[in-house]
Amino acid sequence: IVRLQGLPIGVKPDHIRKFFHGLNPSIIFVLPSFTNYIQGWDAKYDADHEGAIIKRYSSNFRVFVKFASAPVADAAIERSGEVVGFDTENTACGEREVVGAAISLSHVPKHVATFLQKNMVS
């Protein structure tokens, strides 16, 4: 299981599946909102930067992706820093353009992954 951070507002599970094309994520899930920082689960950053070009979800927006095996999850982690495309908009020339933002991926600690698989993931 890997954790996604820095997702731009507007990303949907289909966009995440497309981002992981070829790695076949088995489950994409979001924990219910909880506004407090959870040590070991949350990244420390502020998504509400004034004047930000891409609006991102806050660090307590917890998205996890389960893969079939540890080597596949390792391959997913290597995509950290790559851009997830999430919407299209019209350019000045009337053409459609994909909007996206680079995201961060991290391994979920083993005890957290075990908890998630036991209690939340089927």
Rosetta silent file (secondary structure, phi, psi, omega in degrees, C-alpha in Angstrom):
SEQUENCE: IVRLQGLPIGVKPDHIRKFFHGLNPSIIFVLPSFTNYIQGWDAKYDADHEGAIIKRYSSNFRVFVKFASAPVADAAIERSGEVVGFDTENTACGEREVVGAAISLSHVPKHVATFLQKNMVS
SCORE:     score description
SCORE:     0.000 S_00000001
   1 L     0.000  135.425  176.573    0.000    0.000    0.000 S_00000001
   2 E  -121.476  156.065  179.428    1.271    3.470   -0.889 S_00000001
   3 E  -108.520  137.032  176.905    0.089    6.906    0.199 S_00000001
   4 E  -103.820  133.167  177.184   -0.489    9.775   -2.248 S_00000001
   5 E  -128.155  153.259  176.996    0.183   13.337   -1.133 S_00000001
   6 L    76.883   24.577  179.634   -0.214   16.686   -2.802 S_00000001
   7 L   -67.433  135.040  177.575   -3.128   15.665   -4.966 S_00000001
   8 E   -71.882  146.466  177.735   -4.655   18.577   -6.851 S_00000001
   9 L   -62.984  132.118 -178.600   -8.277   19.386   -6.114 S_00000001
  10 L   111.215  -10.541  178.624  -10.440   17.761   -8.787 S_00000001
  11 L   -70.008  137.333  178.596   -8.590   14.440   -8.997 S_00000001
  12 L  -119.949  163.042  179.119  -10.867   11.422   -9.177 S_00000001
  13 H   -52.504  -35.276  178.547  -10.089    7.695   -8.788 S_00000001
  14 H   -62.868  -36.669  177.789  -10.101    7.312  -12.590 S_00000001
  15 H   -66.470  -38.030  179.312   -7.295    9.886  -12.854 S_00000001
  16 H   -68.173  -42.374  176.693   -5.297    7.974  -10.251 S_00000001
  17 H   -59.308  -41.988  179.128   -5.831    4.674  -12.103 S_00000001
  18 H   -64.641  -39.337  177.878   -4.616    6.337  -15.303 S_00000001
  19 H   -58.554  -38.626 -178.944   -1.557    7.696  -13.443 S_00000001
  20 L   -94.274   25.039  179.724   -0.674    4.133  -12.404 S_00000001
  21 L   -49.049  130.314  179.229   -1.246    2.714  -15.899 S_00000001
  22 L    93.125  -16.456  179.515    0.504   -0.650  -16.207 S_00000001
  23 L  -101.957  -10.971  174.795    0.707   -1.209  -12.441 S_00000001
  24 L    47.691   70.264  176.537   -2.964   -2.154  -12.024 S_00000001
  25 L   -61.250  136.518 -178.048   -3.850   -0.808   -8.584 S_00000001
  26 L   -83.358  -35.388 -179.676   -6.314   -3.180   -6.928 S_00000001
  27 E  -145.232  138.291  170.835   -7.963   -0.628   -4.615 S_00000001
  28 E  -119.636  124.268 -178.813   -7.928    3.155   -4.291 S_00000001
  29 E  -141.480  152.856 -178.962   -9.427    4.434   -1.078 S_00000001
  30 E  -119.079  130.430  174.636   -9.772    7.645    0.897 S_00000001
  31 L   -74.049  148.295  176.146  -10.019    7.754    4.671 S_00000001
  32 L   -57.842  151.472 -178.235  -12.864    9.857    6.051 S_00000001
  33 L   -59.410  135.811  174.498  -11.892   13.434    6.856 S_00000001
  34 L  -148.950  111.728 -167.699  -10.145   13.995   10.154 S_00000001
  35 L   -75.496  -11.185  179.845   -8.630   17.440   10.482 S_00000001
  36 L   -84.044  147.912  175.911   -5.932   16.616   13.047 S_00000001
  37 L   -68.401  133.426  177.784   -2.409   15.633   12.042 S_00000001
  38 L  -112.636  114.097 -179.644   -1.736   11.907   12.579 S_00000001
  39 L   -56.349  129.488  178.346    1.916   11.096   13.291 S_00000001
  40 L    86.976  -11.402  179.779    3.232    8.549   10.791 S_00000001
  41 L  -111.730  -33.718 -171.398    0.247    8.923    8.479 S_00000001
  42 L  -109.386  144.299  172.660    0.279   12.530    7.305 S_00000001
  43 L   -78.918  153.009  178.130    2.808   14.617    5.408 S_00000001
  44 L  -100.799   99.026  173.398    3.677   17.980    6.900 S_00000001
  45 L  -159.149  162.032  179.768    2.799   20.673    4.388 S_00000001
  46 L  -111.408  118.417 -176.334    0.240   23.410    3.919 S_00000001
  47 L   -81.854  -10.905 -174.675   -1.846   23.081    0.780 S_00000001
  48 L   -96.605   51.745  177.536   -3.349   26.565    1.059 S_00000001
  49 L   -71.842  128.986  179.837   -0.451   28.548   -0.375 S_00000001
  50 L   -68.843  135.580  179.550   -1.684   31.923   -1.475 S_00000001
  51 L    78.767   10.683  179.706   -1.293   32.462   -5.189 S_00000001
  52 L   -63.302  140.014  179.487   -0.714   28.762   -5.849 S_00000001
  53 L   -71.860  -44.407  179.044   -1.164   27.830   -9.474 S_00000001
  54 L  -112.039  120.790  176.297   -2.634   24.412   -8.667 S_00000001
  55 L   -76.750  132.298 -178.365   -4.927   24.126   -5.666 S_00000001
  56 E  -118.491  156.600  172.956   -4.196   20.953   -3.712 S_00000001
  57 L   -67.008  153.421  179.016   -6.001   18.980   -1.077 S_00000001
  58 L   -69.289  169.018 -177.054   -4.708   19.524    2.456 S_00000001
  59 L   -68.015  -15.498  177.722   -2.301   17.075    4.056 S_00000001
  60 L   -92.034   11.866  171.466   -5.144   15.443    5.979 S_00000001
  61 L   -88.518  102.412 -168.307   -6.753   14.277    2.722 S_00000001
  62 L  -101.424  107.790  179.409   -5.604   10.653    2.992 S_00000001
  63 E  -115.282  129.710 -179.306   -5.553    8.637   -0.233 S_00000001
  64 E  -124.778  148.301  178.631   -4.090    5.121   -0.306 S_00000001
  65 E  -129.931  128.606  178.976   -3.552    2.724   -3.193 S_00000001
  66 E  -100.959  133.568  177.415   -3.167   -1.023   -2.794 S_00000001
  67 L  -115.065  166.435 -174.747   -1.100   -3.001   -5.289 S_00000001
  68 L   -67.280  -28.602 -176.171   -0.811   -6.751   -5.837 S_00000001
  69 L  -154.270  165.933  178.450    2.733   -7.042   -4.460 S_00000001
  70 H   -62.622  -41.490  178.145    5.609   -5.156   -2.836 S_00000001
  71 H   -62.089  -35.003  177.831    7.636   -4.990   -6.102 S_00000001
  72 H   -69.473  -40.193  176.365    4.674   -3.389   -7.884 S_00000001
  73 H   -62.762  -38.643  176.632    4.290   -0.889   -5.007 S_00000001
  74 H   -61.506  -40.333  177.371    8.027   -0.134   -5.314 S_00000001
  75 H   -65.144  -36.046  177.274    7.519    0.582   -9.017 S_00000001
  76 H   -65.085  -41.894  179.996    4.651    2.907   -8.096 S_00000001
  77 H   -59.352  -32.643  179.570    6.859    4.798   -5.631 S_00000001
  78 L   -65.284  -14.489  177.949    9.284    5.497   -8.470 S_00000001
  79 L   -86.657    1.729  177.193    6.552    7.622  -10.056 S_00000001
  80 L   -58.121  133.863 -177.950    6.773   10.094   -7.164 S_00000001
  81 L    93.150   -9.366  176.740    7.238   13.575   -8.593 S_00000001
  82 L   -82.021  164.181 -175.402    5.461   12.740  -11.823 S_00000001
  83 E   -92.773  129.807  172.194    2.388   14.676  -12.933 S_00000001
  84 E   -96.645  123.067  177.826   -1.125   13.330  -12.481 S_00000001
  85 E   -83.540  137.110 -174.646   -3.441   14.765  -15.139 S_00000001
  86 E  -136.795   -8.094 -179.580   -6.865   15.585  -13.800 S_00000001
  87 E  -163.950  171.290  174.212   -8.853   17.912  -15.998 S_00000001
  88 E  -125.015  150.752  175.130   -8.904   19.726  -19.287 S_00000001
  89 E  -142.583  160.805  179.943   -9.306   23.394  -19.995 S_00000001
  90 E   -83.283  136.049  175.258   -9.431   25.543  -23.094 S_00000001
  91 L   -88.288  177.447  179.564   -6.291   27.429  -24.117 S_00000001
  92 L   -61.594  -27.573 -178.897   -6.292   30.832  -25.801 S_00000001
  93 L   -86.513    1.893 -179.813   -6.213   29.046  -29.187 S_00000001
  94 L    84.814    3.645  178.272   -9.351   27.069  -28.349 S_00000001
  95 L   -84.652  156.416  177.824   -7.423   23.797  -27.918 S_00000001
  96 E   -91.371  139.943 -176.695   -7.994   21.501  -24.954 S_00000001
  97 E  -132.487  138.414  177.611   -5.137   21.059  -22.525 S_00000001
  98 E   -79.776  132.012  176.722   -4.647   18.585  -19.670 S_00000001
  99 E  -101.184  143.345  179.680   -4.082   20.233  -16.303 S_00000001
 100 E  -163.234  179.176  179.974   -2.079   18.389  -13.701 S_00000001
 101 E  -152.432  148.185  175.920    0.359   18.560  -10.851 S_00000001
 102 E   -70.099  139.545  179.857    3.314   16.563   -9.576 S_00000001
 103 L  -122.308  166.010  179.274    2.420   14.409   -6.598 S_00000001
 104 E  -111.602  140.957  178.070    4.367   12.631   -3.899 S_00000001
 105 E  -124.190  144.033  177.620    4.142    8.920   -3.132 S_00000001
 106 E  -146.088  151.517  175.022    5.375    7.118   -0.067 S_00000001
 107 E   -67.316  145.792  173.220    5.321    3.624    1.368 S_00000001
 108 L   -89.086  132.554  177.910    2.859    3.046    4.158 S_00000001
 109 L   -54.783  147.650 -174.120    4.562    1.638    7.288 S_00000001
 110 H   -54.519  -43.132 -178.806    3.976   -2.088    7.678 S_00000001
 111 H   -66.238  -32.730  177.004    1.868   -1.754   10.844 S_00000001
 112 H   -71.930  -43.820  178.895   -0.378    0.835    9.135 S_00000001
 113 H   -60.799  -41.565  178.276   -0.703   -1.299    5.991 S_00000001
 114 H   -62.076  -45.384  178.205   -1.622   -4.314    8.122 S_00000001
 115 H   -59.563  -48.005 -179.049   -4.264   -2.278    9.956 S_00000001
 116 H   -61.006  -45.072 -178.378   -5.704   -0.943    6.697 S_00000001
 117 H   -66.910  -36.991 -178.711   -5.833   -4.356    5.067 S_00000001
 118 H   -72.645  -38.490 -170.697   -7.383   -5.968    8.129 S_00000001
 119 H  -108.913  -17.333 -173.351   -9.981   -3.300    8.831 S_00000001
 120 L  -130.035  -25.999 -173.144  -10.635   -1.363    5.639 S_00000001
 121 L  -106.766  130.412  177.037   -9.486   -3.144    2.524 S_00000001
 122 L  -109.543    0.000    0.000  -11.214   -6.198    1.132 S_00000001
